[in-house]
JSON list of C-alpha atoms in Angstrom, two decimals:
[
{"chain": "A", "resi": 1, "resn": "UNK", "atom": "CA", "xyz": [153.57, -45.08, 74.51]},
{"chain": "A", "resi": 2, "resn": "UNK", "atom": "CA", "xyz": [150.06, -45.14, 74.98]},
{"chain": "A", "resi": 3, "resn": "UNK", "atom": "CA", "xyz": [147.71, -42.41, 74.63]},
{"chain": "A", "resi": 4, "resn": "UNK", "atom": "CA", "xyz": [143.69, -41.94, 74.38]},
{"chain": "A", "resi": 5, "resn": "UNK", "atom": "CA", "xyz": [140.98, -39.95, 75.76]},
{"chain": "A", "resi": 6, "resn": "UNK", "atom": "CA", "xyz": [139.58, -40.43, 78.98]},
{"chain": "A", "resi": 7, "resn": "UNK", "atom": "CA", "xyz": [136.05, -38.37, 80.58]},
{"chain": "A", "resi": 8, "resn": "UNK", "atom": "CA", "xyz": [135.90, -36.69, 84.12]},
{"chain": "A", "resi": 9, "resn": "UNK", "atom": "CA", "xyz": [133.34, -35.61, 86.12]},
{"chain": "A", "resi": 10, "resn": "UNK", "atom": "CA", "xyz": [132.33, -32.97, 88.34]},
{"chain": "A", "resi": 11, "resn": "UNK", "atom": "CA", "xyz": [130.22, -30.94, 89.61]},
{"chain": "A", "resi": 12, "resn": "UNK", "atom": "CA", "xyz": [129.20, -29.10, 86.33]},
{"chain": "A", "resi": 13, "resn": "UNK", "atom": "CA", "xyz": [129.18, -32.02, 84.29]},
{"chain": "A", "resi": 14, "resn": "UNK", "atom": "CA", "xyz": [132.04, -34.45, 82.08]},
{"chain": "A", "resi": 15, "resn": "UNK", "atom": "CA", "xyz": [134.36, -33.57, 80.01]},
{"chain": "A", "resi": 16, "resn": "UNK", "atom": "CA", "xyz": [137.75, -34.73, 78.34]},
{"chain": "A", "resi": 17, "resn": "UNK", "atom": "CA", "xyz": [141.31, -35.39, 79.03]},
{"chain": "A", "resi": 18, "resn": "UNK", "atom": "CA", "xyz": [143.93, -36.57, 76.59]},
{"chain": "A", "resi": 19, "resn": "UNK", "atom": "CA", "xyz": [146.11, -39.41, 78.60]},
{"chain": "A", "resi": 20, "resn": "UNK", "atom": "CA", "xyz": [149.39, -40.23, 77.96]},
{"chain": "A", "resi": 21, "resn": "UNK", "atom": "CA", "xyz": [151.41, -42.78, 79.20]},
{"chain": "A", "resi": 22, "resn": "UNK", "atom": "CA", "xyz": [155.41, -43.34, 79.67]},
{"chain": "A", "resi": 23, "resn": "UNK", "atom": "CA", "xyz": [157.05, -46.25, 77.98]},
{"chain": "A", "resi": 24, "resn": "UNK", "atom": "CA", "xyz": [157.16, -47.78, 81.48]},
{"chain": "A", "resi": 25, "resn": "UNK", "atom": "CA", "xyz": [153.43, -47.32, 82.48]},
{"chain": "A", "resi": 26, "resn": "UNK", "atom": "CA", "xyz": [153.58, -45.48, 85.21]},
{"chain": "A", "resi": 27, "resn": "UNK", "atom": "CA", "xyz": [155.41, -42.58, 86.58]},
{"chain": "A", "resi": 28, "resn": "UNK", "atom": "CA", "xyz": [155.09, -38.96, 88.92]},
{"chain": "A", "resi": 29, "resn": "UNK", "atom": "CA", "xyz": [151.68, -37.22, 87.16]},
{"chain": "A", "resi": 30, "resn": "UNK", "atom": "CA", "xyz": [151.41, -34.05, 85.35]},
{"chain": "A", "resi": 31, "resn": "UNK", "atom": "CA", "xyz": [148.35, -32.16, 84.65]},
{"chain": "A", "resi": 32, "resn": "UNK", "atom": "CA", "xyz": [149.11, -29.88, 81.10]},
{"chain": "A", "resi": 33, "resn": "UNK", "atom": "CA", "xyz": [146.93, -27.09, 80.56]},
{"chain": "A", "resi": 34, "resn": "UNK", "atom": "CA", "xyz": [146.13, -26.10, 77.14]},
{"chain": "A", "resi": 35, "resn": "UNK", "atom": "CA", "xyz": [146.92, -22.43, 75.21]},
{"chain": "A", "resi": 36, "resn": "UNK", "atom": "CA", "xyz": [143.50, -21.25, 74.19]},
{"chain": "A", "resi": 37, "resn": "UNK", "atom": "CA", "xyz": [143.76, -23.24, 71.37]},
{"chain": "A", "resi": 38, "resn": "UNK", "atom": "CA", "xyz": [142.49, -25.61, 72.73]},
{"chain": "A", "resi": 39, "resn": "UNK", "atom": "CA", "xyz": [143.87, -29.83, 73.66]},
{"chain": "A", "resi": 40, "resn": "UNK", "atom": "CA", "xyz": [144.88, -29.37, 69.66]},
{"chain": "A", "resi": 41, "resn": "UNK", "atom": "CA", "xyz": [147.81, -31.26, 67.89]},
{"chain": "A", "resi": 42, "resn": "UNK", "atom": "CA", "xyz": [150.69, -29.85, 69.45]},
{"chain": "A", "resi": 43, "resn": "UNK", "atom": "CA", "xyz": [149.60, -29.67, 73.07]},
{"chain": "A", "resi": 44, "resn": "UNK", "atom": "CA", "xyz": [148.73, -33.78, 72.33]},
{"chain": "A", "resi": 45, "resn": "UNK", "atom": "CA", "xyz": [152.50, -33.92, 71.13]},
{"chain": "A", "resi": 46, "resn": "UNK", "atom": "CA", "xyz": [153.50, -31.71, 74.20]},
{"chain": "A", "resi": 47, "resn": "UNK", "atom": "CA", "xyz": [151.76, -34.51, 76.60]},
{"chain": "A", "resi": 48, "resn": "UNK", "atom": "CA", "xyz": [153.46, -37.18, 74.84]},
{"chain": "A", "resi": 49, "resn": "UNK", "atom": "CA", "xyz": [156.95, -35.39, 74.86]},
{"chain": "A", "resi": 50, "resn": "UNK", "atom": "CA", "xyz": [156.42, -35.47, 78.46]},
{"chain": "A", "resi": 51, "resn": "UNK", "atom": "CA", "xyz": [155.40, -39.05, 78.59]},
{"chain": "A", "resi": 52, "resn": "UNK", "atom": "CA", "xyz": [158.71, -39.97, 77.35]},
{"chain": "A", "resi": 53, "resn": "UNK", "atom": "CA", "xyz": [160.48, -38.29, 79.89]},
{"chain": "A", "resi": 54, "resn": "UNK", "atom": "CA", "xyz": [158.65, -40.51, 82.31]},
{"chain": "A", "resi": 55, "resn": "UNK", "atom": "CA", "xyz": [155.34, -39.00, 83.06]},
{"chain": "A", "resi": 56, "resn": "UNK", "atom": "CA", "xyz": [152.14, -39.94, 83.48]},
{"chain": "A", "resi": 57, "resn": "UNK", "atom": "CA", "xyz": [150.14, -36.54, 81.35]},
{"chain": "A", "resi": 58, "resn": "UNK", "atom": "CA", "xyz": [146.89, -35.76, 81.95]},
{"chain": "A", "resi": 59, "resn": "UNK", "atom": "CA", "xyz": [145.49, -32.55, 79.55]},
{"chain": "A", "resi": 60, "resn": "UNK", "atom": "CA", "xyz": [141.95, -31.67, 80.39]},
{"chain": "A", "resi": 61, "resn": "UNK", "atom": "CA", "xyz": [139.56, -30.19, 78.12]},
{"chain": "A", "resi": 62, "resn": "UNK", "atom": "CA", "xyz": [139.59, -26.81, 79.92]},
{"chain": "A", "resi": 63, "resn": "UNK", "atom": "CA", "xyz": [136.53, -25.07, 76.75]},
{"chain": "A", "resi": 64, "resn": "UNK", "atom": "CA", "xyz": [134.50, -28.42, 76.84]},
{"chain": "A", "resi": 65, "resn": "UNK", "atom": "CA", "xyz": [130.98, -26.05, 78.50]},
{"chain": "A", "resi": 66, "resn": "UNK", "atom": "CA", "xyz": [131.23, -23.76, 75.40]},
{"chain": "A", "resi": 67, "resn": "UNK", "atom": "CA", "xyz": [133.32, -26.29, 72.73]},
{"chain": "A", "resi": 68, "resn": "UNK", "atom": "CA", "xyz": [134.11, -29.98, 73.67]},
{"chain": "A", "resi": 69, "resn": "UNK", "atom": "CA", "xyz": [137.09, -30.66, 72.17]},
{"chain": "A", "resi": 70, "resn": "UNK", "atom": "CA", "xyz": [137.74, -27.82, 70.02]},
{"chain": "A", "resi": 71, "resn": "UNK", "atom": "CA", "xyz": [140.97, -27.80, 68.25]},
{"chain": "A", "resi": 72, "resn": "UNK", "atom": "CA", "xyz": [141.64, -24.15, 66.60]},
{"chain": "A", "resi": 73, "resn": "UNK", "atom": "CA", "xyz": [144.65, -23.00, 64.84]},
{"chain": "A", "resi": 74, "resn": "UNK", "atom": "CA", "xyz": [146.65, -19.76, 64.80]},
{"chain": "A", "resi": 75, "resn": "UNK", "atom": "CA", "xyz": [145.66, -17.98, 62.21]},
{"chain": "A", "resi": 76, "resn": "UNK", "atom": "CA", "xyz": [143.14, -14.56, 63.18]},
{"chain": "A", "resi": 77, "resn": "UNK", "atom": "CA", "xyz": [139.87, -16.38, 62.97]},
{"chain": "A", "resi": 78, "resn": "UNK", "atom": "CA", "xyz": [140.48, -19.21, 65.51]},
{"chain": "A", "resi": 79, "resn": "UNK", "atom": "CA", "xyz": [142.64, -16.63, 67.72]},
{"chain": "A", "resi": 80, "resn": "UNK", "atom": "CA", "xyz": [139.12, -14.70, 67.77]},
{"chain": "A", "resi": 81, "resn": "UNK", "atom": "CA", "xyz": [137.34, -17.51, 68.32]},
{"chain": "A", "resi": 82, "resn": "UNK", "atom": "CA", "xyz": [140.26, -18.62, 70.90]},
{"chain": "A", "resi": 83, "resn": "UNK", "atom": "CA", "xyz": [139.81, -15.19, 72.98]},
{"chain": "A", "resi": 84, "resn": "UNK", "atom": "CA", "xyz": [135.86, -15.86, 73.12]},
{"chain": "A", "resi": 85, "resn": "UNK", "atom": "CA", "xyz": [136.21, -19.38, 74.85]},
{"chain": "A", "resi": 86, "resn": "UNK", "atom": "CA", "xyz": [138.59, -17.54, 77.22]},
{"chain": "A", "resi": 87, "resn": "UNK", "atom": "CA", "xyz": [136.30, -15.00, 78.05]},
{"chain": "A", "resi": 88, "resn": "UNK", "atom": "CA", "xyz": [133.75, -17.19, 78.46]},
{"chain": "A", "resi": 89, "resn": "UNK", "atom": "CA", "xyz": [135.17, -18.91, 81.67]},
{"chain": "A", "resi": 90, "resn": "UNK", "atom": "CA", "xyz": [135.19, -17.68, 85.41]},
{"chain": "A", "resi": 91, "resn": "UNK", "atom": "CA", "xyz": [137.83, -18.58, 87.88]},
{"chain": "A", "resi": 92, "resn": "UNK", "atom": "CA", "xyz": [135.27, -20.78, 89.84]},
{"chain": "A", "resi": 93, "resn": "UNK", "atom": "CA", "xyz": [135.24, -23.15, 86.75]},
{"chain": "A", "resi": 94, "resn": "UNK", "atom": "CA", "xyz": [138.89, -23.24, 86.78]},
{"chain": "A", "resi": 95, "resn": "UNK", "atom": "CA", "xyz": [139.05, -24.27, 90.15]},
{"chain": "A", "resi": 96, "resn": "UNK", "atom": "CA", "xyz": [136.43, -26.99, 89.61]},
{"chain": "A", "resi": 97, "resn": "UNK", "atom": "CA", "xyz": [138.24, -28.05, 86.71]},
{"chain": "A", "resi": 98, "resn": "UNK", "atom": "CA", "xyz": [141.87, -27.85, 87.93]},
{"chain": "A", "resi": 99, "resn": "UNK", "atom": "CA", "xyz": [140.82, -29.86, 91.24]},
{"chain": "A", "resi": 100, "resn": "UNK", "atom": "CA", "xyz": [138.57, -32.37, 89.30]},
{"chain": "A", "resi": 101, "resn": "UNK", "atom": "CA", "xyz": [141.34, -33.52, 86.85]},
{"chain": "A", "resi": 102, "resn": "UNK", "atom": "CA", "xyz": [144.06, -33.65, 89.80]},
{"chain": "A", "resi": 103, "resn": "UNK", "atom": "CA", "xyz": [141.21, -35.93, 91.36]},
{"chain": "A", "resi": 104, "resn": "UNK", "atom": "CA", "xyz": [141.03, -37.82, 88.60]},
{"chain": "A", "resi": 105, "resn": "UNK", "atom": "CA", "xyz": [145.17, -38.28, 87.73]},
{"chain": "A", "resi": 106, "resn": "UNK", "atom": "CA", "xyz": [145.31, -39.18, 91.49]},
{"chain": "A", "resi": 107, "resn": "UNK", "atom": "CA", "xyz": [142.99, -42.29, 90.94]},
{"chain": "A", "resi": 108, "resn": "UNK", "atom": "CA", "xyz": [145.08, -43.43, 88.29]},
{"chain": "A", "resi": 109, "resn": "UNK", "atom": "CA", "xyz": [146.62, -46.62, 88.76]},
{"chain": "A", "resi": 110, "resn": "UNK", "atom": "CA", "xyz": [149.63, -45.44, 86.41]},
{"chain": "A", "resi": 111, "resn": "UNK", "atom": "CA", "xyz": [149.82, -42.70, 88.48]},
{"chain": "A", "resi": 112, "resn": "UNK", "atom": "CA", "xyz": [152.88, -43.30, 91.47]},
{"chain": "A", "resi": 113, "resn": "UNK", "atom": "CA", "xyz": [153.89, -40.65, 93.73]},
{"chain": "A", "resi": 114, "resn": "UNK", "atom": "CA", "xyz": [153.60, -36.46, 93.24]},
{"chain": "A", "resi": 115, "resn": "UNK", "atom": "CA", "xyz": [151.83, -34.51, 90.94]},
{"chain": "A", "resi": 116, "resn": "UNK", "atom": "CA", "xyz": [152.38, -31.78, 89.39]},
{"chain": "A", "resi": 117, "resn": "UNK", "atom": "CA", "xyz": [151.13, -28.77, 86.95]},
{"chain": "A", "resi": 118, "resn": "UNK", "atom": "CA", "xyz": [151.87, -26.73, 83.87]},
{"chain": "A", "resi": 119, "resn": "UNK", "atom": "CA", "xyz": [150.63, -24.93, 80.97]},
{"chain": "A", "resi": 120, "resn": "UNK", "atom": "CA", "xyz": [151.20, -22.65, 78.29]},
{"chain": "A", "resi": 121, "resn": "UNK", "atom": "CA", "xyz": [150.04, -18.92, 78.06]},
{"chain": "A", "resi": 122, "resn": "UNK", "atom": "CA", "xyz": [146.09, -19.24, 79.05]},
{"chain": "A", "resi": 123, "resn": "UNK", "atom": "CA", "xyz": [147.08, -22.75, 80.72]},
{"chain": "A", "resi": 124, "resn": "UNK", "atom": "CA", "xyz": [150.00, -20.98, 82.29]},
{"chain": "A", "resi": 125, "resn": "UNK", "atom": "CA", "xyz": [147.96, -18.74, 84.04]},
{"chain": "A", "resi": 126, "resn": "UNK", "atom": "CA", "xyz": [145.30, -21.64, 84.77]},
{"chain": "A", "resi": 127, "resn": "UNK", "atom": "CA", "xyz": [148.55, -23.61, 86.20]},
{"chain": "A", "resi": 128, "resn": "UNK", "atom": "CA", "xyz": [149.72, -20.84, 88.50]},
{"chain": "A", "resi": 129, "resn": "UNK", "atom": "CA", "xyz": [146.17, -20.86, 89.81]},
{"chain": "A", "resi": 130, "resn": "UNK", "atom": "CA", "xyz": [146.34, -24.26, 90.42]},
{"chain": "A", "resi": 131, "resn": "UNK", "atom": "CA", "xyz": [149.33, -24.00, 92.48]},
{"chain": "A", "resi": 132, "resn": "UNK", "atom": "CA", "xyz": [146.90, -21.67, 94.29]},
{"chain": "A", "resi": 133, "resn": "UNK", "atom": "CA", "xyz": [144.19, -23.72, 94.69]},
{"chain": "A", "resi": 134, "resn": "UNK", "atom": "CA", "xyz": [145.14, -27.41, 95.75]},
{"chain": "A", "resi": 135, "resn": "UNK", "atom": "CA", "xyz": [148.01, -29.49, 96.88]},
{"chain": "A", "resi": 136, "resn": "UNK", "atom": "CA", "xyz": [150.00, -29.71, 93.93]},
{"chain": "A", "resi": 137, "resn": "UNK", "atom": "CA", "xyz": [153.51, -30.66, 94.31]},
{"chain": "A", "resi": 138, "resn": "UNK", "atom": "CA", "xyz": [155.21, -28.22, 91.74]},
{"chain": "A", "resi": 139, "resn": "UNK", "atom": "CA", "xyz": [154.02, -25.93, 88.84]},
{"chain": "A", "resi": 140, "resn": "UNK", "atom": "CA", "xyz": [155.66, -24.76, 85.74]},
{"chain": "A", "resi": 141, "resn": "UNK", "atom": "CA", "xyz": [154.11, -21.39, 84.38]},
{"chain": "A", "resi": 142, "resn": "UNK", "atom": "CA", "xyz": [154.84, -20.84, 80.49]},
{"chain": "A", "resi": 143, "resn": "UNK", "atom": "CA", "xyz": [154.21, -17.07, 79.73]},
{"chain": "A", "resi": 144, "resn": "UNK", "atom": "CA", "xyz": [150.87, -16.61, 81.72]},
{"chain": "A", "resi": 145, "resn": "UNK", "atom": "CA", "xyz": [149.67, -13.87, 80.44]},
{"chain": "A", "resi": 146, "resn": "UNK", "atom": "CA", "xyz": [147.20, -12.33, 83.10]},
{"chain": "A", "resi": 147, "resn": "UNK", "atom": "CA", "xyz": [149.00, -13.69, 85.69]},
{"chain": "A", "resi": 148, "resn": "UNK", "atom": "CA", "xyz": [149.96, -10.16, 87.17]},
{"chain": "A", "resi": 149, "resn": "UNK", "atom": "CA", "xyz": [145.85, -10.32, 87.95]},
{"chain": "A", "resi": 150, "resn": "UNK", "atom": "CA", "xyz": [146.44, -13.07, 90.25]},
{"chain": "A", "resi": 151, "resn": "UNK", "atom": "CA", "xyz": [149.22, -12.28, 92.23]},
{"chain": "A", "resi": 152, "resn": "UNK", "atom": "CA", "xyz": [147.56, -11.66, 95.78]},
{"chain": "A", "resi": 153, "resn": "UNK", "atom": "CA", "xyz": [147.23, -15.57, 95.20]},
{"chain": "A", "resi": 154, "resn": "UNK", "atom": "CA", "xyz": [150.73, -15.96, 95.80]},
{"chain": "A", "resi": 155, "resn": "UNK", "atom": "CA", "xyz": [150.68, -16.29, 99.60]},
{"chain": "A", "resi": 156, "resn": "UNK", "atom": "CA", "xyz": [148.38, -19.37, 99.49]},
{"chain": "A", "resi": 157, "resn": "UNK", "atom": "CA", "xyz": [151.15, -21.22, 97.35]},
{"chain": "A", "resi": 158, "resn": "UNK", "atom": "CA", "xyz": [153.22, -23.48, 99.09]},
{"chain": "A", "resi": 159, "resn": "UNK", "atom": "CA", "xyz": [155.06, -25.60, 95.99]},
{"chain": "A", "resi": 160, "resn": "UNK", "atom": "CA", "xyz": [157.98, -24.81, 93.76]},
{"chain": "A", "resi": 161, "resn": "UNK", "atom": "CA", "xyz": [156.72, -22.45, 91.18]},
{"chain": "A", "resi": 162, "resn": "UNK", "atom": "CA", "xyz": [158.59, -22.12, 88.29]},
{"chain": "A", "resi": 163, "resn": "UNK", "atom": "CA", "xyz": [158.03, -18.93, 85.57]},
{"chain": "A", "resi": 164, "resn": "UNK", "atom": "CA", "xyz": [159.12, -19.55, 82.04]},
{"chain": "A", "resi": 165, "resn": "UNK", "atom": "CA", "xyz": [159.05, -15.84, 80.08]},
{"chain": "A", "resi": 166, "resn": "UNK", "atom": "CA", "xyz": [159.97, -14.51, 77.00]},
{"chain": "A", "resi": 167, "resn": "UNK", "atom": "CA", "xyz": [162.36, -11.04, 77.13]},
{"chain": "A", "resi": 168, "resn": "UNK", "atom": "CA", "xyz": [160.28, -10.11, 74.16]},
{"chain": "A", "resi": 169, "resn": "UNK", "atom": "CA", "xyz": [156.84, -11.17, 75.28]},
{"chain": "A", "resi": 170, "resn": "UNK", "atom": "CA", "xyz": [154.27, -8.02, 74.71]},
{"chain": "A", "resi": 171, "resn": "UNK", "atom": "CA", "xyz": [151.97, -9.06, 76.95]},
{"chain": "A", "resi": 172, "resn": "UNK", "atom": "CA", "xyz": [154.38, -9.66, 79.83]},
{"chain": "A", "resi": 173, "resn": "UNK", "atom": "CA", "xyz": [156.59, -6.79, 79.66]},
{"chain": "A", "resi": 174, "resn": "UNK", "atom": "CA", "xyz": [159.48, -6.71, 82.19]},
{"chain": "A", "resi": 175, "resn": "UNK", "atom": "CA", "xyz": [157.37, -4.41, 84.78]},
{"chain": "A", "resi": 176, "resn": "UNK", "atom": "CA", "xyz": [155.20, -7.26, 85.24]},
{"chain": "A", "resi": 177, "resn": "UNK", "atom": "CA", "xyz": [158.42, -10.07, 85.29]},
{"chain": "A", "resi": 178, "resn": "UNK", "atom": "CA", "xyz": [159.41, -7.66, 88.37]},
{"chain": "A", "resi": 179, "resn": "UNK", "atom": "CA", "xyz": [155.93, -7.81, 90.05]},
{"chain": "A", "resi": 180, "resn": "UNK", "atom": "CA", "xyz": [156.32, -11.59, 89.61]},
{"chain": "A", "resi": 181, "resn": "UNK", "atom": "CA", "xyz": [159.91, -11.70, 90.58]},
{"chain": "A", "resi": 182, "resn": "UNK", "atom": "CA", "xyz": [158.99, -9.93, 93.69]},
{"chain": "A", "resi": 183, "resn": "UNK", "atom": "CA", "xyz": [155.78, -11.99, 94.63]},
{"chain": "A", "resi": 184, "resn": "UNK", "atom": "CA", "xyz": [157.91, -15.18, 94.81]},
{"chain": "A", "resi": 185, "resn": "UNK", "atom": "CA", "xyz": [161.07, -13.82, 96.16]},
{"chain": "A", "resi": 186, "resn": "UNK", "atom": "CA", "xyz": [161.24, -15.89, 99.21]},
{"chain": "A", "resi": 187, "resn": "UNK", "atom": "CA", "xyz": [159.15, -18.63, 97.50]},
{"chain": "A", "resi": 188, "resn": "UNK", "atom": "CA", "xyz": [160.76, -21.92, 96.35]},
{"chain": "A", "resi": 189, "resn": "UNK", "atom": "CA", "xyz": [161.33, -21.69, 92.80]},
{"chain": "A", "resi": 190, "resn": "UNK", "atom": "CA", "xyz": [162.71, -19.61, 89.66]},
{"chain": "A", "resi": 191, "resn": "UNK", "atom": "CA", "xyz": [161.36, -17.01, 87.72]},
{"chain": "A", "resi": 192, "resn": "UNK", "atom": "CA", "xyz": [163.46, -17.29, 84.34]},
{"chain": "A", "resi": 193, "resn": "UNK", "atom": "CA", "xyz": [163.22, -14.81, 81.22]},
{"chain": "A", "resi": 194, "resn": "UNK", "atom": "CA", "xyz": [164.69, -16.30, 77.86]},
{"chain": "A", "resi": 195, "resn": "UNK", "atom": "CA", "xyz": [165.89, -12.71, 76.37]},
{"chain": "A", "resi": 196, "resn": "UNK", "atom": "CA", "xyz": [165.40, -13.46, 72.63]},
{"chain": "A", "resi": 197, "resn": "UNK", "atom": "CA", "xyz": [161.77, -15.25, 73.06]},
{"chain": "A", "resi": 198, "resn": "UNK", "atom": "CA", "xyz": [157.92, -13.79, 72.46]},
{"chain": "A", "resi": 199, "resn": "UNK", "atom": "CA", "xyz": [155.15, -14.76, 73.64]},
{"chain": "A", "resi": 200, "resn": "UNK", "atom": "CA", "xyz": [154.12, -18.25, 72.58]},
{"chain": "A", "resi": 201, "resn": "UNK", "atom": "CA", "xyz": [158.19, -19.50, 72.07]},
{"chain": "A", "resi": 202, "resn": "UNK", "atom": "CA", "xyz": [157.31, -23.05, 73.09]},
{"chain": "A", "resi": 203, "resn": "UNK", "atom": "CA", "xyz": [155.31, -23.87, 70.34]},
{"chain": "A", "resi": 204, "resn": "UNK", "atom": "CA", "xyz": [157.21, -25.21, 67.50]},
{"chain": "A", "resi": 205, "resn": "UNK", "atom": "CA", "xyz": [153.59, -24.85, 65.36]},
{"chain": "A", "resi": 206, "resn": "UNK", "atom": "CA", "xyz": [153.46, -21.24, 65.27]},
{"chain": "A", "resi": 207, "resn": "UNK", "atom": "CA", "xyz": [155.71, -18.48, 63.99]},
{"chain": "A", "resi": 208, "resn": "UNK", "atom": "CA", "xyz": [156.96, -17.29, 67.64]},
{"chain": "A", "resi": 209, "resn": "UNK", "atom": "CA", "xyz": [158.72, -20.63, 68.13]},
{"chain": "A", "resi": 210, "resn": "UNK", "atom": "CA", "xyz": [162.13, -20.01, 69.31]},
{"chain": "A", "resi": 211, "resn": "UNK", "atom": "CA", "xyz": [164.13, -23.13, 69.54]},
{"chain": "A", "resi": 212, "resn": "UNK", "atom": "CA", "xyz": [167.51, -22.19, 71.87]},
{"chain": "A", "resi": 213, "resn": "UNK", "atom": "CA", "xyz": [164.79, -20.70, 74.62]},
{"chain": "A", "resi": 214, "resn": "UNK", "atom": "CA", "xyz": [162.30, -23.37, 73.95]},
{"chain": "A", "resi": 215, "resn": "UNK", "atom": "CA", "xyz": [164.99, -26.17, 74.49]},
{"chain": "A", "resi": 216, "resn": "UNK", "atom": "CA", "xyz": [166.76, -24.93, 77.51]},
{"chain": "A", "resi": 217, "resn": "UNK", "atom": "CA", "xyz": [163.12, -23.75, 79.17]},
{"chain": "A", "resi": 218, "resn": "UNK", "atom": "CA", "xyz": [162.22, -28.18, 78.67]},
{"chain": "A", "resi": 219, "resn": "UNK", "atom": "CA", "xyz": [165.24, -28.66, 80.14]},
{"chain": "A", "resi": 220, "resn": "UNK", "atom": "CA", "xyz": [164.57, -26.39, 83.37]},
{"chain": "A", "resi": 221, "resn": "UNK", "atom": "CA", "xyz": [161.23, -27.40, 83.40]},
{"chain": "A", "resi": 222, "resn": "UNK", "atom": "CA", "xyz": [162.19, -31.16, 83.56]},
{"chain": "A", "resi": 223, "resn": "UNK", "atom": "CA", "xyz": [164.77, -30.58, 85.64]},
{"chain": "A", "resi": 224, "resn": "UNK", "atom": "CA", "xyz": [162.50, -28.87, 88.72]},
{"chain": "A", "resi": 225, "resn": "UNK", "atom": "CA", "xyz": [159.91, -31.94, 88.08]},
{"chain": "A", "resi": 226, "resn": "UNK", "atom": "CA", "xyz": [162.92, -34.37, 88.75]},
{"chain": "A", "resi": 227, "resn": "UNK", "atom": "CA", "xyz": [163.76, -32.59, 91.81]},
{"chain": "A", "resi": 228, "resn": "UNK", "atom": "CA", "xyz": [160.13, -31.73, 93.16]},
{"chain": "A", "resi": 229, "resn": "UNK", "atom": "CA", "xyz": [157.63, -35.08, 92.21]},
{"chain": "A", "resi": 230, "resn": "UNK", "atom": "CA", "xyz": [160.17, -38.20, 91.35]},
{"chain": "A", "resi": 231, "resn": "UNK", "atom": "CA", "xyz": [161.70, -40.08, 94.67]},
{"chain": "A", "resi": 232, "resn": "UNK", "atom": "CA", "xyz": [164.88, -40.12, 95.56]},
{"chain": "A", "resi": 233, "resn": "UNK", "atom": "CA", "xyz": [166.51, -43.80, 94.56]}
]
């Protein structure tokens, strides 16, 4: 596999996104955006999971105006420091950003065919918006907190969205998995809930990491970007 950071432009400026490649070179692209963590270690190791199931991964820098390529942790001082990037960014920079890196995967020569999105709490969220805000092929929305914010988006989005929730997940109680449930009723796509996660279950680097929900969400995940961005042999 190969991996290394590559710069895109826009409007507002450059900034970075970690590449990776599949063992064959080439593949269906995926944009992965980041928790507010930043593109750290295990969002790089999320990109190259990916890879080897036959993606080309593109994971943008989404803090690089406040904190080029911050990496933070999860202890209480970096989630502090986490929440202030987030705060610091308006939905016009995410739609800059979001259509600059699809730009950008696009022009890839590695890149063959559909693209799609995901992400991971904040980048869930950012990858629901996404689906909002260009062509995207297909999104997969990890326990987007906020998302219940953006739902009057919902009639603009024309791909497979697919929601990936935790049963125990604080900040999306099961009022709000209804509000999404019901946005995307006659929507292609799945809204599941894993009943035993919290927020964050993906991540096998922090504490929340719930490995039956985080295996079988992959699977679901991989299984609606097989059906939605790779051709039919």
């Amino acid at each position: 596999m190969h991996t290394e950071w590559i710069n895109i432009s826009n409007n507002d400026g450059e900034y970075g996104a970690y590449l990776a490649l599949p063992p064959l070179g080439h593949g269906p692209g995926l944009i992965l955006f980041q928790e507010v963590f930043g593109v750290n270690k295990h969002i790089r190791q999320v990109a190259e999971q990916y890879a080897m199931d036959g993606f080309v991964v593109l994971a943008p820098d989404v803090f690089w105006r406040e904190a080029p390529r911050v990496e933070l942790g999860y202890d209480s001082d970096d989630l502090a420091q986490a929440k202030e990037l987030k705060a610091a960014m308006t939905d016009e920079q995410i739609r800059l950003d979001a259509a600059s890196t699809l730009a950008a995967l696009r022009a890839r020569p590695e890149q063959k065919g559909k693209v799609g999105a995901f992400g991971y709490c904040f980048g869930g969220r950012i990858a629901y918006q996404t689906a909002a805000s260009t062509d995207i092929d297909a999104a997969v929305c990890y326990y987007g907190a906020g998302t219940e914010n953006y739902l009057n988006l919902a009639p603009r989005i024309e791909c497979p969205v697919v929601f990936q929730l935790g049963g125990k997940d604080p900040s999306i109680p099961m009022k709000v998995v209804d509000q999404i449930k019901r946005s995307f009723e006659h929507k292609p796509g799945e809204v599941y809930v894993y009943p035993e996660a919290g927020h964050g279950f993906n991540c096998w680097a922090r504490s929340a990491y719930h490995h039956p929900s985080a295996t079988l969400a992959h699977a679901r995940s991989l299984a609606w970007f097989a059906r939605t961005l790779c051709e039919a042999r």
